[in-house]
mmCIF file of C-alpha atoms and ligand atoms in Angstrom:
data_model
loop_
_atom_site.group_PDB
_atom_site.id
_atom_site.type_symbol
_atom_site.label_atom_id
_atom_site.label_comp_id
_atom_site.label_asym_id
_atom_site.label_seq_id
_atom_site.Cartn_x
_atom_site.Cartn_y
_atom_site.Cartn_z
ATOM 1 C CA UNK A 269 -23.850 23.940 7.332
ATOM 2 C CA UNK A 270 -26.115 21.367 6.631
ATOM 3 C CA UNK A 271 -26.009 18.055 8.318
ATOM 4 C CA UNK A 272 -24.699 16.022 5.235
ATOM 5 C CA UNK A 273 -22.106 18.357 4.679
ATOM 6 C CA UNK A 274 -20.905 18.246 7.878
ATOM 7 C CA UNK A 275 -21.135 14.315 7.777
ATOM 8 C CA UNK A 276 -18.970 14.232 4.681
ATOM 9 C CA UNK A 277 -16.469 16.401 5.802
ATOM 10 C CA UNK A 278 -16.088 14.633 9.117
ATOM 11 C CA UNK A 279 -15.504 11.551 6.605
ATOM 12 C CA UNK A 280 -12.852 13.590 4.459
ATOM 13 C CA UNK A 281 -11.168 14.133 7.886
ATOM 14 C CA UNK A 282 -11.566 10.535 8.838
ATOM 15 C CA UNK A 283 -9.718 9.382 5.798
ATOM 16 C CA UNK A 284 -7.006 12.006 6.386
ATOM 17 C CA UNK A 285 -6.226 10.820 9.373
ATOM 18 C CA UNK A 286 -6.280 7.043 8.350
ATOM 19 C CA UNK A 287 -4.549 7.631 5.302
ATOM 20 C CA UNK A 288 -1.205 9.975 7.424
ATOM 21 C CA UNK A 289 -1.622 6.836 9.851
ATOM 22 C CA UNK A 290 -0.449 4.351 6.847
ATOM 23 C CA UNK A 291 2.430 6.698 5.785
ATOM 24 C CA UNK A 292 3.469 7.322 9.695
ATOM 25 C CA UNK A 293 3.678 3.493 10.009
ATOM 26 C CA UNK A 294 5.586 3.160 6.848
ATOM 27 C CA UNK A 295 7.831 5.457 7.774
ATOM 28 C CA UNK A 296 8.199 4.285 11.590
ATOM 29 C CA UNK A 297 8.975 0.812 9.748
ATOM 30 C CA UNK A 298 12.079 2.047 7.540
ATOM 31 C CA UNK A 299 13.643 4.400 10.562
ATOM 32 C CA UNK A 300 13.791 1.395 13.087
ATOM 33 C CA UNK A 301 15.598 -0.505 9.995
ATOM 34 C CA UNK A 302 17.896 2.278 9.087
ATOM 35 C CA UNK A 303 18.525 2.548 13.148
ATOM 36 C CA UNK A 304 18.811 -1.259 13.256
ATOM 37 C CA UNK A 305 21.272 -1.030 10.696
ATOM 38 C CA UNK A 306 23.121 1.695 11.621
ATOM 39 C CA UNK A 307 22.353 3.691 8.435
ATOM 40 C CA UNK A 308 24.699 1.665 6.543
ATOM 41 C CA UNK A 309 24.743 1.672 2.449
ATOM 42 C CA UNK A 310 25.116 -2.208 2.015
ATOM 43 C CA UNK A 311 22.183 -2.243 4.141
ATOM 44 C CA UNK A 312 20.059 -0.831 1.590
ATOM 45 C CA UNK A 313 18.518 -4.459 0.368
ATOM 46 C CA UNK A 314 17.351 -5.280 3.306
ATOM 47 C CA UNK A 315 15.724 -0.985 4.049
ATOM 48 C CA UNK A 316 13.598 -1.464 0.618
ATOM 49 C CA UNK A 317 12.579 -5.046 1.983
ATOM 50 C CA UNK A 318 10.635 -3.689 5.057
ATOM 51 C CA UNK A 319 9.772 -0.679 3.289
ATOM 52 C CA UNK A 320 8.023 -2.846 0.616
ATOM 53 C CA UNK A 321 6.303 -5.228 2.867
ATOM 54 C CA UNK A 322 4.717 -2.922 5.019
ATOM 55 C CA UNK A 323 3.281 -0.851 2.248
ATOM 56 C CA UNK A 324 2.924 -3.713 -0.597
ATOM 57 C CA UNK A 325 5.003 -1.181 -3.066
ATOM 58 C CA UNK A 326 7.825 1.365 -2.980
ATOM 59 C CA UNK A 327 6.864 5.014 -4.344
ATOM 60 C CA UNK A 328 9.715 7.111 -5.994
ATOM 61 C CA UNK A 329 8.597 9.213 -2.548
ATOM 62 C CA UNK A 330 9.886 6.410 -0.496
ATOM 63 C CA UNK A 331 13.185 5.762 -2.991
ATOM 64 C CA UNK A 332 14.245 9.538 -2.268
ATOM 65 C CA UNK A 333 13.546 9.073 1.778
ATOM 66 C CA UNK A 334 15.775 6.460 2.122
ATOM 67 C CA UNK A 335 18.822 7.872 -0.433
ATOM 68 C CA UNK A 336 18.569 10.724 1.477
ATOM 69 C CA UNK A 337 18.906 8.649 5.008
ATOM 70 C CA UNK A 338 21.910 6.356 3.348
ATOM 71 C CA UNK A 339 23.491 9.677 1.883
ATOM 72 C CA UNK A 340 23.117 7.255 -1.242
ATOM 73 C CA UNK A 341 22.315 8.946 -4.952
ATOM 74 C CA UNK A 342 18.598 8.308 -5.451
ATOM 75 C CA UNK A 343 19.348 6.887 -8.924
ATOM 76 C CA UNK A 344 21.426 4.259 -7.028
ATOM 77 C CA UNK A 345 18.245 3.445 -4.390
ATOM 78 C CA UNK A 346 16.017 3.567 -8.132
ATOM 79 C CA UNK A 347 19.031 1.126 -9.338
ATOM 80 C CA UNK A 348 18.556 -1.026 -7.067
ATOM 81 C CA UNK A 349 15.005 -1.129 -6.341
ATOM 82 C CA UNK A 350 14.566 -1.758 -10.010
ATOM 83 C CA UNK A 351 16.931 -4.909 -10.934
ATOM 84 C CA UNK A 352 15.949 -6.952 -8.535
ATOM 85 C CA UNK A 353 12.341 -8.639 -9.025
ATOM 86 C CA UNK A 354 11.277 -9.050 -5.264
ATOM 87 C CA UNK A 355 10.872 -5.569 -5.517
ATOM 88 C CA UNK A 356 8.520 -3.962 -6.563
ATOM 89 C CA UNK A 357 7.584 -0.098 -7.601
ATOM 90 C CA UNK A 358 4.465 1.920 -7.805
ATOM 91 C CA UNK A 359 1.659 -0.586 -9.783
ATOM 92 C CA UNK A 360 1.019 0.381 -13.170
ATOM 93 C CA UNK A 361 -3.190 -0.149 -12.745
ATOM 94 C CA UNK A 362 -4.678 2.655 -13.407
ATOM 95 C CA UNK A 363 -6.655 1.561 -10.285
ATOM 96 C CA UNK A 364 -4.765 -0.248 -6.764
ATOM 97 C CA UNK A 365 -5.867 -1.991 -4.791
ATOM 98 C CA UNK A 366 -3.962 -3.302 -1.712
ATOM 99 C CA UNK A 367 -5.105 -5.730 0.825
ATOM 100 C CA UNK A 368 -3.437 -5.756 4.232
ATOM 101 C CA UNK A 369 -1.947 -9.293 4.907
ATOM 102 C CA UNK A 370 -0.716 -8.161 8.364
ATOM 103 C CA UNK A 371 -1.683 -10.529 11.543
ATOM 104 C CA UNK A 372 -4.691 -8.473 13.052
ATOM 105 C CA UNK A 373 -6.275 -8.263 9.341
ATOM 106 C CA UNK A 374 -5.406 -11.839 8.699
ATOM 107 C CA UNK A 375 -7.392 -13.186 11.406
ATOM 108 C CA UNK A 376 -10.138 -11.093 10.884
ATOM 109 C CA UNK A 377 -10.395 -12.631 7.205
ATOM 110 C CA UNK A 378 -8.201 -10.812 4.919
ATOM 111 C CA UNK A 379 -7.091 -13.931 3.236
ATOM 112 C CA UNK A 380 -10.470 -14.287 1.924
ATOM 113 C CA UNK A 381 -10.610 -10.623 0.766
ATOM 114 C CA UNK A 382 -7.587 -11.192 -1.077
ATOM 115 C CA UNK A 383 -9.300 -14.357 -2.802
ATOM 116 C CA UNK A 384 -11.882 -13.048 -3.928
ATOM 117 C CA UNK A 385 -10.340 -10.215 -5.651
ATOM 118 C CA UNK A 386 -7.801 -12.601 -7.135
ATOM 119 C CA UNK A 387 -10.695 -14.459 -8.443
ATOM 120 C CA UNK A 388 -13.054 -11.831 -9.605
ATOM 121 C CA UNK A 389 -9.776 -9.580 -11.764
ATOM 122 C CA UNK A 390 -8.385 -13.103 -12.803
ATOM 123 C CA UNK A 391 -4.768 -12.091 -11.570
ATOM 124 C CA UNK A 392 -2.353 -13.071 -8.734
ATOM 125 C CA UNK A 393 -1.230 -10.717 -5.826
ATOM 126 C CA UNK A 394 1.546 -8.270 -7.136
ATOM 127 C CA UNK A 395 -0.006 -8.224 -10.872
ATOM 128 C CA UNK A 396 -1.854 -5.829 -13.157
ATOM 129 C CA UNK A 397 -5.080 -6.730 -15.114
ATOM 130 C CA UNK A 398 -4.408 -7.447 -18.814
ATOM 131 C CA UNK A 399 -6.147 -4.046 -19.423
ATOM 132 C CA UNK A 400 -4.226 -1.993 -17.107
ATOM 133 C CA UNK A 401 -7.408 -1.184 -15.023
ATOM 134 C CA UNK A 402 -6.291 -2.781 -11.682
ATOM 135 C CA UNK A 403 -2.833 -3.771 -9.811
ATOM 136 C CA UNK A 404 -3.683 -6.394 -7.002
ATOM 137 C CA UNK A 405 -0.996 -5.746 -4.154
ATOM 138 C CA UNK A 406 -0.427 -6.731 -0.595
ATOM 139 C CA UNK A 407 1.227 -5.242 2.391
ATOM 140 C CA UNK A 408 2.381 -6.574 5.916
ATOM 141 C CA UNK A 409 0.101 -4.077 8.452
ATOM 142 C CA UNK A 410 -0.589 -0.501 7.014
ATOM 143 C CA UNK A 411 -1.247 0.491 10.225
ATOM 144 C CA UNK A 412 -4.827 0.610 10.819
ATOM 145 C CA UNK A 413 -5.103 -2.458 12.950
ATOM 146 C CA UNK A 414 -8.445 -1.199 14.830
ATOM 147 C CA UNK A 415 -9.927 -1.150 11.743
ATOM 148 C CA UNK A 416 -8.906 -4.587 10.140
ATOM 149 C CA UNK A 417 -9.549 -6.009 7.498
ATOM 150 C CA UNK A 418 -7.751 -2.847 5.971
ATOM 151 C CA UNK A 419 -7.797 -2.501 2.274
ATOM 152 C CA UNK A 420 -6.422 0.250 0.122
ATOM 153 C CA UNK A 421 -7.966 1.695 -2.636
ATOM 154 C CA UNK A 422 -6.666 4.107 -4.891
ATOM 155 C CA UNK A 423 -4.766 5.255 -1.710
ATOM 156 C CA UNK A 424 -7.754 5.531 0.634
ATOM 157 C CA UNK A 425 -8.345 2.947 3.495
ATOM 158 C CA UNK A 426 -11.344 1.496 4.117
ATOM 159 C CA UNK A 427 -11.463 -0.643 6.950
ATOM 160 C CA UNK A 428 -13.753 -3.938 8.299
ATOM 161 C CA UNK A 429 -13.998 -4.948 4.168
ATOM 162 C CA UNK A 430 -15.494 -8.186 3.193
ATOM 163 C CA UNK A 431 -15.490 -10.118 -0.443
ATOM 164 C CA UNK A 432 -18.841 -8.467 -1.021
ATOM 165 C CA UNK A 433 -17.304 -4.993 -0.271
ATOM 166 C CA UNK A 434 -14.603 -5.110 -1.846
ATOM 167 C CA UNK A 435 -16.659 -6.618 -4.977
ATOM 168 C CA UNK A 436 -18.401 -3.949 -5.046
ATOM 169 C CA UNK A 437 -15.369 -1.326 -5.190
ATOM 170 C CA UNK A 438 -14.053 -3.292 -8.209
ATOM 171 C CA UNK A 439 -17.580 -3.204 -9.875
ATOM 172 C CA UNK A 440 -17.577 0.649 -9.371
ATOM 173 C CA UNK A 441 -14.414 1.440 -11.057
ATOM 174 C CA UNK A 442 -15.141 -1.223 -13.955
ATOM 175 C CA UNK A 443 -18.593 0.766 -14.070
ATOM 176 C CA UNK A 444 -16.789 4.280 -13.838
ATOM 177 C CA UNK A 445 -14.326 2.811 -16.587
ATOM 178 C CA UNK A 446 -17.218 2.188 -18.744
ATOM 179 C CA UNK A 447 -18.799 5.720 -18.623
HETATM 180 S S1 LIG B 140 -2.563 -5.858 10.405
HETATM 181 FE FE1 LIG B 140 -3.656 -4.882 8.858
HETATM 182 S S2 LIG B 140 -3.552 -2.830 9.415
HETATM 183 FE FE2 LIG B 140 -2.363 -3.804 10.922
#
């Protein structure tokens, strides 16, 4: 195998890894809630709370996890998860885009990450640009701490991002768009 190949799938495997280490920490997050809470139904406001903030959005994935741990209907946990507006579900983008707010990115500049992408799409954390392109989301820690400031992008984590990185993500899916 040649050495490029063998450096890209190396990568692949990298972002494998990175991207079961976000879902593991999601999913470590919601069982020490429903443990906390003794897997109670009425409980179920506060589950989707921590399952939202440490992933930025709930997935219909996520919904069926935690019916399933409540014993709840998942068109209850969908009920729910949908009348209330602090919630909320998979972005609509066609690209996402979400920038870890957690302490260990935050320090390391996140904040300004965030800013600049808020600035460059024109939209506020937790929107969608006017053309559907790009949902702008935070999350609190996704897990990948040792490589902060973690951003998600179309579901793969890329880690020690700046504005200028980040930038340049957004210019190559406007650029991909235009093709
Ligand atoms: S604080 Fe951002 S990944 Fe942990």
């Amino acid at each position: 195998m040649k050495v490029k190949t063998v450096d890209k799938a190396l990568q692949n495997k990298q972002k494998e890894v990175t991207i079961q280490a976000v879902k593991d920490k999601q999913l470590q997050v919601i069982n020490l809630t429903l443990k906390r809470n003794h897997y109670r139904q009425d409980a179920l406001i506060e589950i989707l709370h921590k399952a939202q903030e440490s992933s930025g959005y709930l997935d219909v994935e996520i919904l069926g996890y935690i019916a399933h741990a409540l014993k709840l209907p998942l068109s209850r946990v969908y009920g729910v998860a949908t009348f209330y507006h602090l919630f909320s579900l998979k972005p609509s983008g066609k690209h996402t885009c979400v920038v870890c707010l957690g302490t260990a990115c935050y320090v390391k500049g996140s904040d300004k990450v965030l800013a600049a992408l808020q600035q460059e799409l024109g939209i506020k954390c937790g929107e969608t640009t006017s053309d559907n392109e790009v949902s702008l989301v935070s999350a609190r820690c996704l897990g990948a701490c040792g490589i902060a400031p973690a951003v998600v992008f179309d579901g793969e984590v890329a880690g020690k991002q700046t504005a200028e990185n980040v930038l340049e993500t957004i210019e190559h899916w406007k650029q991909k768009g235009a093709e």
